Amino acid sequence: MVSLFLSRVGDRRSRLAMLCAAVIALAGCAETAIRNLSDSAMSAGQYDTAIRELEEGVRRHPESVQLRSALIQARAQALAELVATAQTARQTGNQDEARKALEKALALDPQNDRVVALLEDLTRDQRSAADLAQAKRLAEAQQVSRALQLLDQALKDNPRHSGLQDLQRDLQARQRASQVQALTSGLSETRPISLDFREASLRTVLDVVTRHSGINFVLDKDVRSDVRVTVYLRNAKVEDALDLITGSNQLAKKVMDSRTIVIYPNTPEKQREYQEQIVRVFTLNNGEAKGAAAFLKSMLKIREPFVDERSNMLSLRDSPENIQLAERLMAVYDSPEPEVLLELEVLQVSSTRLTQLGVQLPNTASLTLLDPSGGTSLNLANLSRVTRDRVGVGIGSASLNLRREVGDVSTLANPKLRVRNREHAKVMIGDKIPIVAATAGTGGFVSETVSYVDVGLKLEADPTIYANDEVGIKIGLEVSSLGTITKTASGTVAYQISTRNANTVLRLHDGETQLLAGLISRDESTSANRIPGLGDLPVVGRLFANTTDSGQRNELLLAITPHILRNVRRLSASESELWVGTDANPKLRPVGGLQSTEVPSSAAATPAPTPTSAASPATSAPSSTGGADAVSERKPPSLVIDAPRQVKVGETFEVTMNLRDAKLRGLMTDLRFSPDTLSFVDAEEGGYFKQGEAATGVSKQLNKDVLSLGVLRNQASSAEGSGTVFKLRFKALAAGRATVSAGALRPVALETQPPVAAPQPLTIEVQ
C-alpha cells in the first residue's frame, strides 16, 4: 500500500516536471518568435513595429532577459540608423526627409538630447537657407553692403553654414576688389602737366595745378606759409609732379579721394596722424616665419613683426607703401624648396673559383692484432701465439680528383630617394646585431646591457641643388657583413664585422650618372697533398699529388643619377630688382625711380600749355594758351531709349535701351511707364555687356508701373563703346498718350569716368 502511494506521488512529480518543461519550452519558442518578428521588421526599416513587438513581448514575459536585452539593442540601433539617415539627407539638401527621420527617432526616445539638437540644427538650416536666398537677391541687385550685413547676422545664428560662409567670402572678395581698384586708381587726373616756377609760393603753385587739373588741395595748419617752390617740369604726370614738390620741401601728401589731396609736414608726429595703417597677415608655405621676419626687417624700415611659429604665420602693421613692398619681397622669399630624386644602384659582385686536380693515394697504413678466440680484447697469453693470420692490416683508400667549382653572386639594391635641398637622406638595408655587455658589481651581481650594431648596406646622401641644374651630393657608403663569433671567458658573445666604406662629394648635371667602383677584396690560395719524394718529381709527380687552387673576389659598385624635380626658381628682372623710393619716403616705383612721363604720340600733337612764373610770385601767371592738359576730347557716356512714336491698341512693340560712348562693367536703372495704357510683356538682355563672350548676370523685377532692371559682367572687366543693353516688349492696352522714362542710373565702373547722362522721357501715341 505504501509502495503504491509512493509510486503515485512519483508519477505526479514527473508529470509536473514535464509540464514545467513544456511551459518553459513554449515560452522559449514564444521569445524566439518575437525576436524573429522584430528582426524582420528592423531589416525592413519598420523600427516602430520592431520595438512595439519587443515591448509587447517584454510585457507578456517580464522575466525574459533576452527580450529586454533585444529591446534595448533594437532601440539603440533604430536611433543610430535614423540619425544616420537624417544626417545623410541633410548633407544632400533633402531637409524634409531629414526631418521625418528625426521625428521618428524622437518618437522612439522623446528624451534623446542628440535628436532634439539635430532638429534644432535642421530648423536653423532652414532659416539660414532663407537668409542665403535673400542675400543672393541683394547681391544680384548690387546691394553688397546690405547682403554682407544680412550674412553677418545669419552667421551669428549658424556660424558653420557652408553656403553662408561661401557667399560671405565671395562678396567680401568682390567688395575688396572694388575697394582696391578705387585705391590703386589714385588720382582721376592722368593727363600730363607742365610747370615752370622760380621761387614761387607753394599756394600759388597748387592754385595753378588746381585750375588746370581739377585736383583739390587741403593744407595742414602746420604747413609754413613762406614755403617757396622752384620747379621746371615738362609733360609730367600730376601725381609725380606733386611727389617732387612735396618731397623737395619736407612735405608729404595723402590722397583722400580721386580729386582731393591733403598736404602736411613730413614729420613723425604728422605721419602718425595722417598715414593709414594696414595689418597684413602672411601665411608661409615654404619658408620659415622667423627667417622671413629677419629678411623684412633688414630690407625695410618696419615695425617689429609678429611671428607665430606654430602656424608659420607672420603679421605686419605698417603703412600701405611698406606693406606693398613687403608683399613683393615675400612673394620672392616664400618660394618652393628645390627637390631632387636620387636614383641609386648598389651592386655587390662575388666571384668564387675552386679547382681540385690529382690522384690522392693512401698516406697511412695500420697493423692490428686479432684475438684468436674472436673476442674484442687481447691478453698476454694471446701475444705468445702471434702468427700472420692474427695480424690485421689497414690501408687508406686511393681516389682520383677532377673537381672544378665556379660561383658568381650578385646582390643588387636599387633605392630611389626624393630629397629636399640640403636635407639628409639615409638608407639602411640589413640587420641589427645585438651586442651584450656584462658588468660585474659588488656581491657577485652581474648586469647586462644590450646594444645594436647595423650590419648590411648603409647609404647616406646630402644633396645641394644649384640654379644651373647641377646637383652637389655628399655620399657615404658602407657595406658590412657578419664574420666569426667569439665567446669570452665570461660567456659573452662577440662578433667579427667586416666593413667596406667610401665617402666622397660629387657634382653632377641633371640626369648624369656617375659610377663609383674599385672597392675590391681578393683572396687566392693554393694547397697540394703529395707523396714525399714521388710527388716532387717533374711531370710524373702529378700522379702522386693532389692540388687544390681556390680564389674569391668581391667588388662593390655604386651608380648614382640625380633627377631634379623642382629647381631654384629663377627670378625675373621685375622680381630681382625693385625700385623702392627714398629712405625717407619708401614706395614701390617704376624702373628708374621718380621720372617724368613722356607725352604719348596722340597728346604730343597738341602741346600742353605751360604755366610760368617770373622772379616774384606776384607776376606768376599761367600761359594764355589755356589749361595744363593735353588730351583728346571724349564724348560723355549716355543712355538712350528708342521706341516707335505711334502704335495701335493690342499691338506688341519693342523698346530698346542703348548705351553710347561708355566703358562700364554693369548698369542698374528703374524704368517707369503708363500702366493704364501699356502692359509689360518681357525683357531681354542686349549684346553690349556680352562683348568678348563674357558671362553676365541679369535681374528684372516688376512692381506695378516700375520695372527694375540690372545687368553685370561676372568677371571684373568692362564693356566699351556703344550697344544695346535691354530689349523690352510692351503691349498697348488702350488709346491715349503713354510715357516711358528712366529713373536714377546706377552704373558700375572699374575706373573713374564722367557720369552717364539719363535719357529724355519718351512719349508714345496709342491709337
mmCIF file with all atom_site columns, N, CA and C in Angstrom, residues 55-88:
data_model
loop_
_atom_site.group_PDB
_atom_site.id
_atom_site.type_symbol
_atom_site.label_atom_id
_atom_site.label_alt_id
_atom_site.label_comp_id
_atom_site.label_asym_id
_atom_site.label_entity_id
_atom_site.label_seq_id
_atom_site.pdbx_PDB_ins_code
_atom_site.Cartn_x
_atom_site.Cartn_y
_atom_site.Cartn_z
_atom_site.occupancy
_atom_site.B_iso_or_equiv
_atom_site.pdbx_formal_charge
_atom_site.auth_seq_id
_atom_site.auth_comp_id
_atom_site.auth_asym_id
_atom_site.auth_atom_id
_atom_site.pdbx_PDB_model_num
ATOM 1   N N  . GLU A 1 55 ? 8.409  45.410 -27.080 1.00 0.00 ? 55 GLU A N  1
ATOM 2   C CA . GLU A 1 55 ? 7.769  45.924 -25.862 1.00 0.00 ? 55 GLU A CA 1
ATOM 3   C C  . GLU A 1 55 ? 6.585  45.047 -25.442 1.00 0.00 ? 55 GLU A C  1
ATOM 4   N N  . GLU A 1 56 ? 5.800  44.568 -26.412 1.00 0.00 ? 56 GLU A N  1
ATOM 5   C CA . GLU A 1 56 ? 4.691  43.668 -26.093 1.00 0.00 ? 56 GLU A CA 1
ATOM 6   C C  . GLU A 1 56 ? 5.219  42.340 -25.535 1.00 0.00 ? 56 GLU A C  1
ATOM 7   N N  . GLY A 1 57 ? 6.327  41.860 -26.098 1.00 0.00 ? 57 GLY A N  1
ATOM 8   C CA . GLY A 1 57 ? 6.896  40.620 -25.583 1.00 0.00 ? 57 GLY A CA 1
ATOM 9   C C  . GLY A 1 57 ? 7.420  40.772 -24.172 1.00 0.00 ? 57 GLY A C  1
ATOM 10  N N  . VAL A 1 58 ? 8.037  41.909 -23.868 1.00 0.00 ? 58 VAL A N  1
ATOM 11  C CA . VAL A 1 58 ? 8.514  42.146 -22.508 1.00 0.00 ? 58 VAL A CA 1
ATOM 12  C C  . VAL A 1 58 ? 7.342  42.255 -21.541 1.00 0.00 ? 58 VAL A C  1
ATOM 13  N N  . ARG A 1 59 ? 6.228  42.823 -22.011 1.00 0.00 ? 59 ARG A N  1
ATOM 14  C CA . ARG A 1 59 ? 5.050  42.920 -21.140 1.00 0.00 ? 59 ARG A CA 1
ATOM 15  C C  . ARG A 1 59 ? 4.490  41.536 -20.826 1.00 0.00 ? 59 ARG A C  1
ATOM 16  N N  . ARG A 1 60 ? 4.484  40.658 -21.838 1.00 0.00 ? 60 ARG A N  1
ATOM 17  C CA . ARG A 1 60 ? 3.944  39.314 -21.613 1.00 0.00 ? 60 ARG A CA 1
ATOM 18  C C  . ARG A 1 60 ? 4.934  38.402 -20.888 1.00 0.00 ? 60 ARG A C  1
ATOM 19  N N  . HIS A 1 61 ? 6.227  38.661 -21.111 1.00 0.00 ? 61 HIS A N  1
ATOM 20  C CA . HIS A 1 61 ? 7.260  37.842 -20.469 1.00 0.00 ? 61 HIS A CA 1
ATOM 21  C C  . HIS A 1 61 ? 8.215  38.763 -19.717 1.00 0.00 ? 61 HIS A C  1
ATOM 22  N N  . PRO A 1 62 ? 7.801  39.294 -18.610 1.00 0.00 ? 62 PRO A N  1
ATOM 23  C CA . PRO A 1 62 ? 8.659  40.255 -17.897 1.00 0.00 ? 62 PRO A CA 1
ATOM 24  C C  . PRO A 1 62 ? 9.940  39.644 -17.368 1.00 0.00 ? 62 PRO A C  1
ATOM 25  N N  . GLU A 1 63 ? 9.988  38.326 -17.229 1.00 0.00 ? 63 GLU A N  1
ATOM 26  C CA . GLU A 1 63 ? 11.185 37.693 -16.675 1.00 0.00 ? 63 GLU A CA 1
ATOM 27  C C  . GLU A 1 63 ? 12.223 37.366 -17.747 1.00 0.00 ? 63 GLU A C  1
ATOM 28  N N  . SER A 1 64 ? 11.910 37.638 -19.011 1.00 0.00 ? 64 SER A N  1
ATOM 29  C CA . SER A 1 64 ? 12.795 37.270 -20.105 1.00 0.00 ? 64 SER A CA 1
ATOM 30  C C  . SER A 1 64 ? 13.935 38.297 -20.238 1.00 0.00 ? 64 SER A C  1
ATOM 31  N N  . VAL A 1 65 ? 15.144 37.848 -19.943 1.00 0.00 ? 65 VAL A N  1
ATOM 32  C CA . VAL A 1 65 ? 16.324 38.718 -20.085 1.00 0.00 ? 65 VAL A CA 1
ATOM 33  C C  . VAL A 1 65 ? 16.650 38.943 -21.563 1.00 0.00 ? 65 VAL A C  1
ATOM 34  N N  . GLN A 1 66 ? 16.434 37.938 -22.385 1.00 0.00 ? 66 GLN A N  1
ATOM 35  C CA . GLN A 1 66 ? 16.737 38.063 -23.813 1.00 0.00 ? 66 GLN A CA 1
ATOM 36  C C  . GLN A 1 66 ? 15.884 39.144 -24.479 1.00 0.00 ? 66 GLN A C  1
ATOM 37  N N  . LEU A 1 67 ? 14.573 39.165 -24.145 1.00 0.00 ? 67 LEU A N  1
ATOM 38  C CA . LEU A 1 67 ? 13.703 40.171 -24.753 1.00 0.00 ? 67 LEU A CA 1
ATOM 39  C C  . LEU A 1 67 ? 14.060 41.574 -24.270 1.00 0.00 ? 67 LEU A C  1
ATOM 40  N N  . ARG A 1 68 ? 14.388 41.699 -23.014 1.00 0.00 ? 68 ARG A N  1
ATOM 41  C CA . ARG A 1 68 ? 14.778 43.028 -22.510 1.00 0.00 ? 68 ARG A CA 1
ATOM 42  C C  . ARG A 1 68 ? 16.065 43.513 -23.211 1.00 0.00 ? 68 ARG A C  1
ATOM 43  N N  . SER A 1 69 ? 17.022 42.583 -23.299 1.00 0.00 ? 69 SER A N  1
ATOM 44  C CA . SER A 1 69 ? 18.258 42.949 -23.987 1.00 0.00 ? 69 SER A CA 1
ATOM 45  C C  . SER A 1 69 ? 18.007 43.290 -25.454 1.00 0.00 ? 69 SER A C  1
ATOM 46  N N  . ALA A 1 70 ? 17.177 42.502 -26.131 1.00 0.00 ? 70 ALA A N  1
ATOM 47  C CA . ALA A 1 70 ? 16.860 42.770 -27.532 1.00 0.00 ? 70 ALA A CA 1
ATOM 48  C C  . ALA A 1 70 ? 16.149 44.105 -27.699 1.00 0.00 ? 70 ALA A C  1
ATOM 49  N N  . LEU A 1 71 ? 15.272 44.474 -26.734 1.00 0.00 ? 71 LEU A N  1
ATOM 50  C CA . LEU A 1 71 ? 14.581 45.753 -26.804 1.00 0.00 ? 71 LEU A CA 1
ATOM 51  C C  . LEU A 1 71 ? 15.561 46.918 -26.696 1.00 0.00 ? 71 LEU A C  1
ATOM 52  N N  . ILE A 1 72 ? 16.499 46.825 -25.786 1.00 0.00 ? 72 ILE A N  1
ATOM 53  C CA . ILE A 1 72 ? 17.494 47.899 -25.625 1.00 0.00 ? 72 ILE A CA 1
ATOM 54  C C  . ILE A 1 72 ? 18.348 48.024 -26.883 1.00 0.00 ? 72 ILE A C  1
ATOM 55  N N  . GLN A 1 73 ? 18.800 46.879 -27.405 1.00 0.00 ? 73 GLN A N  1
ATOM 56  C CA . GLN A 1 73 ? 19.630 46.914 -28.612 1.00 0.00 ? 73 GLN A CA 1
ATOM 57  C C  . GLN A 1 73 ? 18.857 47.433 -29.811 1.00 0.00 ? 73 GLN A C  1
ATOM 58  N N  . ALA A 1 74 ? 17.598 47.019 -29.956 1.00 0.00 ? 74 ALA A N  1
ATOM 59  C CA . ALA A 1 74 ? 16.796 47.466 -31.099 1.00 0.00 ? 74 ALA A CA 1
ATOM 60  C C  . ALA A 1 74 ? 16.544 48.965 -31.044 1.00 0.00 ? 74 ALA A C  1
ATOM 61  N N  . ARG A 1 75 ? 16.251 49.474 -29.837 1.00 0.00 ? 75 ARG A N  1
ATOM 62  C CA . ARG A 1 75 ? 16.015 50.911 -29.720 1.00 0.00 ? 75 ARG A CA 1
ATOM 63  C C  . ARG A 1 75 ? 17.297 51.699 -30.063 1.00 0.00 ? 75 ARG A C  1
ATOM 64  N N  . ALA A 1 76 ? 18.443 51.227 -29.574 1.00 0.00 ? 76 ALA A N  1
ATOM 65  C CA . ALA A 1 76 ? 19.704 51.915 -29.873 1.00 0.00 ? 76 ALA A CA 1
ATOM 66  C C  . ALA A 1 76 ? 20.032 51.838 -31.356 1.00 0.00 ? 76 ALA A C  1
ATOM 67  N N  . GLN A 1 77 ? 19.824 50.669 -31.977 1.00 0.00 ? 77 GLN A N  1
ATOM 68  C CA . GLN A 1 77 ? 20.090 50.519 -33.402 1.00 0.00 ? 77 GLN A CA 1
ATOM 69  C C  . GLN A 1 77 ? 19.166 51.388 -34.240 1.00 0.00 ? 77 GLN A C  1
ATOM 70  N N  . ALA A 1 78 ? 17.881 51.422 -33.869 1.00 0.00 ? 78 ALA A N  1
ATOM 71  C CA . ALA A 1 78 ? 16.927 52.243 -34.622 1.00 0.00 ? 78 ALA A CA 1
ATOM 72  C C  . ALA A 1 78 ? 17.292 53.718 -34.534 1.00 0.00 ? 78 ALA A C  1
ATOM 73  N N  . LEU A 1 79 ? 17.636 54.174 -33.335 1.00 0.00 ? 79 LEU A N  1
ATOM 74  C CA . LEU A 1 79 ? 18.032 55.578 -33.177 1.00 0.00 ? 79 LEU A CA 1
ATOM 75  C C  . LEU A 1 79 ? 19.265 55.888 -34.009 1.00 0.00 ? 79 LEU A C  1
ATOM 76  N N  . ALA A 1 80 ? 20.272 55.001 -33.981 1.00 0.00 ? 80 ALA A N  1
ATOM 77  C CA . ALA A 1 80 ? 21.510 55.248 -34.730 1.00 0.00 ? 80 ALA A CA 1
ATOM 78  C C  . ALA A 1 80 ? 21.236 55.304 -36.228 1.00 0.00 ? 80 ALA A C  1
ATOM 79  N N  . GLU A 1 81 ? 20.417 54.385 -36.760 1.00 0.00 ? 81 GLU A N  1
ATOM 80  C CA . GLU A 1 81 ? 20.146 54.365 -38.195 1.00 0.00 ? 81 GLU A CA 1
ATOM 81  C C  . GLU A 1 81 ? 19.286 55.555 -38.612 1.00 0.00 ? 81 GLU A C  1
ATOM 82  N N  . LEU A 1 82 ? 18.324 55.949 -37.802 1.00 0.00 ? 82 LEU A N  1
ATOM 83  C CA . LEU A 1 82 ? 17.502 57.108 -38.144 1.00 0.00 ? 82 LEU A CA 1
ATOM 84  C C  . LEU A 1 82 ? 18.327 58.386 -38.130 1.00 0.00 ? 82 LEU A C  1
ATOM 85  N N  . VAL A 1 83 ? 19.217 58.523 -37.132 1.00 0.00 ? 83 VAL A N  1
ATOM 86  C CA . VAL A 1 83 ? 20.080 59.708 -37.082 1.00 0.00 ? 83 VAL A CA 1
ATOM 87  C C  . VAL A 1 83 ? 21.027 59.730 -38.274 1.00 0.00 ? 83 VAL A C  1
ATOM 88  N N  . ALA A 1 84 ? 21.573 58.557 -38.639 1.00 0.00 ? 84 ALA A N  1
ATOM 89  C CA . ALA A 1 84 ? 22.461 58.499 -39.798 1.00 0.00 ? 84 ALA A CA 1
ATOM 90  C C  . ALA A 1 84 ? 21.704 58.855 -41.075 1.00 0.00 ? 84 ALA A C  1
ATOM 91  N N  . THR A 1 85 ? 20.470 58.358 -41.217 1.00 0.00 ? 85 THR A N  1
ATOM 92  C CA . THR A 1 85 ? 19.656 58.696 -42.389 1.00 0.00 ? 85 THR A CA 1
ATOM 93  C C  . THR A 1 85 ? 19.365 60.192 -42.442 1.00 0.00 ? 85 THR A C  1
ATOM 94  N N  . ALA A 1 86 ? 19.078 60.786 -41.286 1.00 0.00 ? 86 ALA A N  1
ATOM 95  C CA . ALA A 1 86 ? 18.795 62.226 -41.242 1.00 0.00 ? 86 ALA A CA 1
ATOM 96  C C  . ALA A 1 86 ? 20.024 63.035 -41.616 1.00 0.00 ? 86 ALA A C  1
ATOM 97  N N  . GLN A 1 87 ? 21.186 62.644 -41.120 1.00 0.00 ? 87 GLN A N  1
ATOM 98  C CA . GLN A 1 87 ? 22.403 63.393 -41.440 1.00 0.00 ? 87 GLN A CA 1
ATOM 99  C C  . GLN A 1 87 ? 22.745 63.276 -42.921 1.00 0.00 ? 87 GLN A C  1
ATOM 100 N N  . THR A 1 88 ? 22.564 62.080 -43.497 1.00 0.00 ? 88 THR A N  1
ATOM 101 C CA . THR A 1 88 ? 22.820 61.930 -44.932 1.00 0.00 ? 88 THR A CA 1
ATOM 102 C C  . THR A 1 88 ? 21.864 62.779 -45.758 1.00 0.00 ? 88 THR A C  1
#
